[in-house]
PDB file of C-alpha atoms in Angstrom:
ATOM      1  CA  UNK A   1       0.000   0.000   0.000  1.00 95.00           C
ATOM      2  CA  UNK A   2       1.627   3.151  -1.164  1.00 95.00           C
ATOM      3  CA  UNK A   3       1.685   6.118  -3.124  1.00 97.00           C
ATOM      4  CA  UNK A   4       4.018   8.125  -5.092  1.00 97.00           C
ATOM      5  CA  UNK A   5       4.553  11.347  -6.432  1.00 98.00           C
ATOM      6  CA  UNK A   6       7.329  11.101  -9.769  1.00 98.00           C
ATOM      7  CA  UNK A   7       8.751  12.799 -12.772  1.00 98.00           C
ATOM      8  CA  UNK A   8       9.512   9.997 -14.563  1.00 98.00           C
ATOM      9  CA  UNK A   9       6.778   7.790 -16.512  1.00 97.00           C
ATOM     10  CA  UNK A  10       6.053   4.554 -15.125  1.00 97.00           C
ATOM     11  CA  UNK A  11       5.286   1.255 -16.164  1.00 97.00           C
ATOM     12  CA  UNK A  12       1.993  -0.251 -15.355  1.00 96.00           C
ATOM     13  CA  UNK A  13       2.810  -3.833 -15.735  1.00 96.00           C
ATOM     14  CA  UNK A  14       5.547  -3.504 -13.581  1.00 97.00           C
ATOM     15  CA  UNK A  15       3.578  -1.714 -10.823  1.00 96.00           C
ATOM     16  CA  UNK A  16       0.691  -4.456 -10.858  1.00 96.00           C
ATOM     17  CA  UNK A  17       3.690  -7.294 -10.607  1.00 96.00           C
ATOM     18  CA  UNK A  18       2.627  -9.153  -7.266  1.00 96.00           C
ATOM     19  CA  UNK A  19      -0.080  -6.387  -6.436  1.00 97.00           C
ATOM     20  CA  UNK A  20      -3.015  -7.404  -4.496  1.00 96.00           C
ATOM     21  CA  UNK A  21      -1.580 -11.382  -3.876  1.00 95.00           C
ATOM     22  CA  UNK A  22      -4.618 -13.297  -2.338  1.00 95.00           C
ATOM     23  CA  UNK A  23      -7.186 -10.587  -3.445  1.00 97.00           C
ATOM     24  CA  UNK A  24     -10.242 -11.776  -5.255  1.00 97.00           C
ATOM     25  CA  UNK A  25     -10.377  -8.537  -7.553  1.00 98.00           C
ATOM     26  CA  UNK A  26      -7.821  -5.869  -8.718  1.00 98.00           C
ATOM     27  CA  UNK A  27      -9.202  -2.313 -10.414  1.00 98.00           C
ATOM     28  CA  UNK A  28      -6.924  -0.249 -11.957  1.00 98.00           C
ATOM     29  CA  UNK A  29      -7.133   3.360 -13.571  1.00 98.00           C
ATOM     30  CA  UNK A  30      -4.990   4.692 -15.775  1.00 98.00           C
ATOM     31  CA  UNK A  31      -5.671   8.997 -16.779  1.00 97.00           C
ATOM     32  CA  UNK A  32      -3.978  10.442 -19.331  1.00 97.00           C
ATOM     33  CA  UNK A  33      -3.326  13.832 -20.491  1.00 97.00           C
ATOM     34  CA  UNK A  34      -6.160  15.120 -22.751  1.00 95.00           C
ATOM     35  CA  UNK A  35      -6.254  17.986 -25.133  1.00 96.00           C
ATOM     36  CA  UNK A  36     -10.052  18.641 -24.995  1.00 90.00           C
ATOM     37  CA  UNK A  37      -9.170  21.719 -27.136  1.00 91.00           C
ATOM     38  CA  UNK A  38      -6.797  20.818 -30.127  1.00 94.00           C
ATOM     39  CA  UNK A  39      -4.356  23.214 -29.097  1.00 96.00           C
ATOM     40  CA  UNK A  40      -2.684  21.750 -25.960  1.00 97.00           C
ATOM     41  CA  UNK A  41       0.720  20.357 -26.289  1.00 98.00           C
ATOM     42  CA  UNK A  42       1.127  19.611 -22.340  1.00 98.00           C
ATOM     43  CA  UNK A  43       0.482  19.696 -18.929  1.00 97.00           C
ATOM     44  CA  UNK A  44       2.660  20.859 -16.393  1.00 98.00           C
ATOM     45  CA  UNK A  45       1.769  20.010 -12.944  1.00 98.00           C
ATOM     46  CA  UNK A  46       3.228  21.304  -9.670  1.00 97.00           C
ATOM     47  CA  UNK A  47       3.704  19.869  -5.809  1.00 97.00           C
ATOM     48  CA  UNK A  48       4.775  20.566  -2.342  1.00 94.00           C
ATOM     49  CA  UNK A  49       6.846  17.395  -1.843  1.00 94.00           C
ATOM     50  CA  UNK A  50       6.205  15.881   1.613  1.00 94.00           C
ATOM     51  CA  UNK A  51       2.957  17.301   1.242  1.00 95.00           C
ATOM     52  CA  UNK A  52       1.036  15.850  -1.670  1.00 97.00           C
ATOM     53  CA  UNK A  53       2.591  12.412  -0.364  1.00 97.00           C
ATOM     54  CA  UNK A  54       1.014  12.534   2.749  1.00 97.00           C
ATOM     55  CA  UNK A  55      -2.452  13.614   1.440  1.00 97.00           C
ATOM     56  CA  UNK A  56      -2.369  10.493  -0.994  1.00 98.00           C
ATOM     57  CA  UNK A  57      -1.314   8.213   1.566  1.00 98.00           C
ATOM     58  CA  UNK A  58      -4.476   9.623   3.677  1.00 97.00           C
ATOM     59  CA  UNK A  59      -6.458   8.931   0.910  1.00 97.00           C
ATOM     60  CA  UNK A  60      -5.529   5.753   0.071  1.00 98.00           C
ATOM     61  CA  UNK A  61      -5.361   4.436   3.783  1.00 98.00           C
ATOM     62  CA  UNK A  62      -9.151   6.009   4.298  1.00 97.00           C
ATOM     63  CA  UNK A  63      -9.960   4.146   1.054  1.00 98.00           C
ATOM     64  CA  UNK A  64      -8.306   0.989   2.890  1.00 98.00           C
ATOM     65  CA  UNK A  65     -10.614   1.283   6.130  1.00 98.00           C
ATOM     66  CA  UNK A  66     -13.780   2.395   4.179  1.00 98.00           C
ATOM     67  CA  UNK A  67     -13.412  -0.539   1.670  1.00 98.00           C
ATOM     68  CA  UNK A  68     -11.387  -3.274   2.961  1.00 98.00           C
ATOM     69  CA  UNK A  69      -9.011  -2.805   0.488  1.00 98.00           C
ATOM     70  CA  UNK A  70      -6.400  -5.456   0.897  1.00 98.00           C
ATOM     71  CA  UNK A  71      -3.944  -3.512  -0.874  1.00 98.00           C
ATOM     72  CA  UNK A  72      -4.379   0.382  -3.101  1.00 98.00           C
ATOM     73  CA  UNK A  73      -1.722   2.336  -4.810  1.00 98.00           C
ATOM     74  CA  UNK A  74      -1.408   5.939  -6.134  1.00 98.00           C
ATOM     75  CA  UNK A  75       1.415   7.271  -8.647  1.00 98.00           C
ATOM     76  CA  UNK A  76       0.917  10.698  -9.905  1.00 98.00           C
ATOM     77  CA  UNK A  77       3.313  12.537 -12.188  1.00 98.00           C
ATOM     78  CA  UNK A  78       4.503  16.063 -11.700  1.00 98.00           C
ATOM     79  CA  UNK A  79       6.465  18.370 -14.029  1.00 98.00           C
ATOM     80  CA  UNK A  80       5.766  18.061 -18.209  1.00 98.00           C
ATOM     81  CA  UNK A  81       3.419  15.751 -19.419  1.00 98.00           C
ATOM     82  CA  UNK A  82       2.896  15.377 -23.036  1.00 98.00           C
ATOM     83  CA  UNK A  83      -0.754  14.952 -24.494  1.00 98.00           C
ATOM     84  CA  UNK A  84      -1.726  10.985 -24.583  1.00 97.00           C
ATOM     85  CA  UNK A  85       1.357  10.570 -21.713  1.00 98.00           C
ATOM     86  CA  UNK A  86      -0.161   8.952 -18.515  1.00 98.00           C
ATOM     87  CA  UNK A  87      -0.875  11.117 -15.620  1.00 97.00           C
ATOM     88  CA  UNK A  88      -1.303   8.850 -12.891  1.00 97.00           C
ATOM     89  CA  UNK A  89      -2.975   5.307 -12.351  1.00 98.00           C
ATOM     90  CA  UNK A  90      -4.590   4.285  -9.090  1.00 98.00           C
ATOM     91  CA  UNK A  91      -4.803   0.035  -8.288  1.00 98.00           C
ATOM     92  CA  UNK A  92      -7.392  -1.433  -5.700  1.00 98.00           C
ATOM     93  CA  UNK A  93      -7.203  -5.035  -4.492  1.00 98.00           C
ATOM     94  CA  UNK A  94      -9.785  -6.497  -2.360  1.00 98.00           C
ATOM     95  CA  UNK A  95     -12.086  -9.705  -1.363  1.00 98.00           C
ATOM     96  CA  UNK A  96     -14.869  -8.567  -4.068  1.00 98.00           C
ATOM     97  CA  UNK A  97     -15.248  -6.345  -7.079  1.00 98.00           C
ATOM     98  CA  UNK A  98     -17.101  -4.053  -5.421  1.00 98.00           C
ATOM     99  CA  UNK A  99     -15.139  -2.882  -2.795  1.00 98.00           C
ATOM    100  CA  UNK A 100     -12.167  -2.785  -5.320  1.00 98.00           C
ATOM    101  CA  UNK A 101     -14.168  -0.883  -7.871  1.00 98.00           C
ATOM    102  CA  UNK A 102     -15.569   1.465  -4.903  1.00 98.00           C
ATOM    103  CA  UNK A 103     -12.129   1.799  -3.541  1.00 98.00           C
ATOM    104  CA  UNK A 104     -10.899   2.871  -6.781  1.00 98.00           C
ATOM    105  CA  UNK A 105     -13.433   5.544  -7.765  1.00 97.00           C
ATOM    106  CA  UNK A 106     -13.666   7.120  -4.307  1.00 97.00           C
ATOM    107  CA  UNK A 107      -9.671   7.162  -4.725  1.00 97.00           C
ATOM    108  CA  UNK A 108      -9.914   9.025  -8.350  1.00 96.00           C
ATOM    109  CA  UNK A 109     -12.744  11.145  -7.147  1.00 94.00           C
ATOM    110  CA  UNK A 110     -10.884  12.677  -3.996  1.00 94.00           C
ATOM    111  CA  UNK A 111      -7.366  12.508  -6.215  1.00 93.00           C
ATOM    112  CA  UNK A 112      -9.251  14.807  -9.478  1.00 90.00           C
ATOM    113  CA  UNK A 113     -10.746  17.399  -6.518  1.00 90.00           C
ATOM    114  CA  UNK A 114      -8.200  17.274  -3.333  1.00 90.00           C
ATOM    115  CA  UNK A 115      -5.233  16.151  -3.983  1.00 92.00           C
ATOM    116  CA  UNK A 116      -2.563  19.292  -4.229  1.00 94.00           C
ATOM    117  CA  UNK A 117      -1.595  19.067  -7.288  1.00 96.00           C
ATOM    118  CA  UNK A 118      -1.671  22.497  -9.693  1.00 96.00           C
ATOM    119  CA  UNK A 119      -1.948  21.713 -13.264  1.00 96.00           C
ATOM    120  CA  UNK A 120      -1.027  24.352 -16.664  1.00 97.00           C
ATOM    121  CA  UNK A 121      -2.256  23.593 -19.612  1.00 97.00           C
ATOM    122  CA  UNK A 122       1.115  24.543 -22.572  1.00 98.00           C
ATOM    123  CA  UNK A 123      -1.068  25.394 -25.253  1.00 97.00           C
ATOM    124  CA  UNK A 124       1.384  24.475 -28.852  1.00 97.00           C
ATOM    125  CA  UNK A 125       2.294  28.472 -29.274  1.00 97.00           C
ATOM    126  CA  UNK A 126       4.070  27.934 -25.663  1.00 96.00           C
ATOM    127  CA  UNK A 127       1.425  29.881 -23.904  1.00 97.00           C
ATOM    128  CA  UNK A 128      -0.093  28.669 -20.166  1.00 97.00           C
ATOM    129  CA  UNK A 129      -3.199  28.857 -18.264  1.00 95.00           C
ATOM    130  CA  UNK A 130      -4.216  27.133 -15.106  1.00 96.00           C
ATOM    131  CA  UNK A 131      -7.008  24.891 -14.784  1.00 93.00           C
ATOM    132  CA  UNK A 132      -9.320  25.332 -12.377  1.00 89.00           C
ATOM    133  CA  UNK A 133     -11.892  23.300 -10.376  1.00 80.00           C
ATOM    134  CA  UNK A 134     -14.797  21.835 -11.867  1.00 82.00           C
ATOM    135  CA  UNK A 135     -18.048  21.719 -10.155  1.00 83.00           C
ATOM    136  CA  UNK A 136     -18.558  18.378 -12.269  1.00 84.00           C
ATOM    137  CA  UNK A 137     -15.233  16.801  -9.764  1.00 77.00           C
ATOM    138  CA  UNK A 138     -17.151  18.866  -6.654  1.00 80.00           C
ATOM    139  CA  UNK A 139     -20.727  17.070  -7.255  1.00 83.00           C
ATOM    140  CA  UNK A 140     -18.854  13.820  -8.258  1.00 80.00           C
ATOM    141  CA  UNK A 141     -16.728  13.813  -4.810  1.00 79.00           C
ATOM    142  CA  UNK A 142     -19.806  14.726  -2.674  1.00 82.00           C
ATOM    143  CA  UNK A 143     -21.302  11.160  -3.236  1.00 84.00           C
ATOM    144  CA  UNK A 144     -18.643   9.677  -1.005  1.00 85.00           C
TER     145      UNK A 144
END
């Protein structure tokens, strides 16, 4: 059970080797960066190390307790992403699919609205804006 905060891509495969031994199901997620627009070229996300490892480990332990998850892990990437790179995947393992698949989606739900992260979108002529909330994320985290 962990989570991670990285530059560097990683390697889903390799992160689900040996995950969730003994569990009954195993949910993963995998987001990638999106250009919703046809002008992005990236997204550049920002941290406070220490910080934003902490708040994922909260989540993913609450997730543990709430779901009797027999195993969860977080990886989020920080710095530039390219458009189609992934962004971060979150893994459940538990007794049933349920709890796995609720355990994942209550993890991707608090991760899209509370996790501090601060994303830019690069648009392709090198300009930035930041992305703000959504109230979609809000109303979709307020089930939980």
């Amino acid at each position: 059970m962990s989570a991670r905060v990285q530059a560097e891509p990683f390697d889903l495969a390799a992160e689900l080797t040996g995950f969730g031994a003994g569990a009954g199901a195993v949910v993963t997620f995998t987001g990638l960066v999106r250009d919703d627009t046809g002008l992005m070229a990236a997204l550049q996300i920002e941290h406070y190390p220490g910080m934003t490892e902490r708040a994922l480990n909260e989540y993913g332990a609450e997730a543990a307790r709430r779901f009797q998850l027999s195993d969860w892990r977080i990886i989020h990437r920080h710095g530039r992403i390219e458009v189609g790179a992934p962004i971060m995947m979150v893994a459940t393992a538990a007794r049933h699919r349920r709890a796995a698949f609720d355990g994942a989606d209550y993890l991707m739900d608090w991760l899209k609205s509370r996790a501090p992260f601060w994303k830019q979108e690069i648009a392709r002529d090198g300009s930035a804006t930041w992305v703000e909330a959504k109230n979609s994320d809000e109303d979709a985290l307020s089930r939980w």
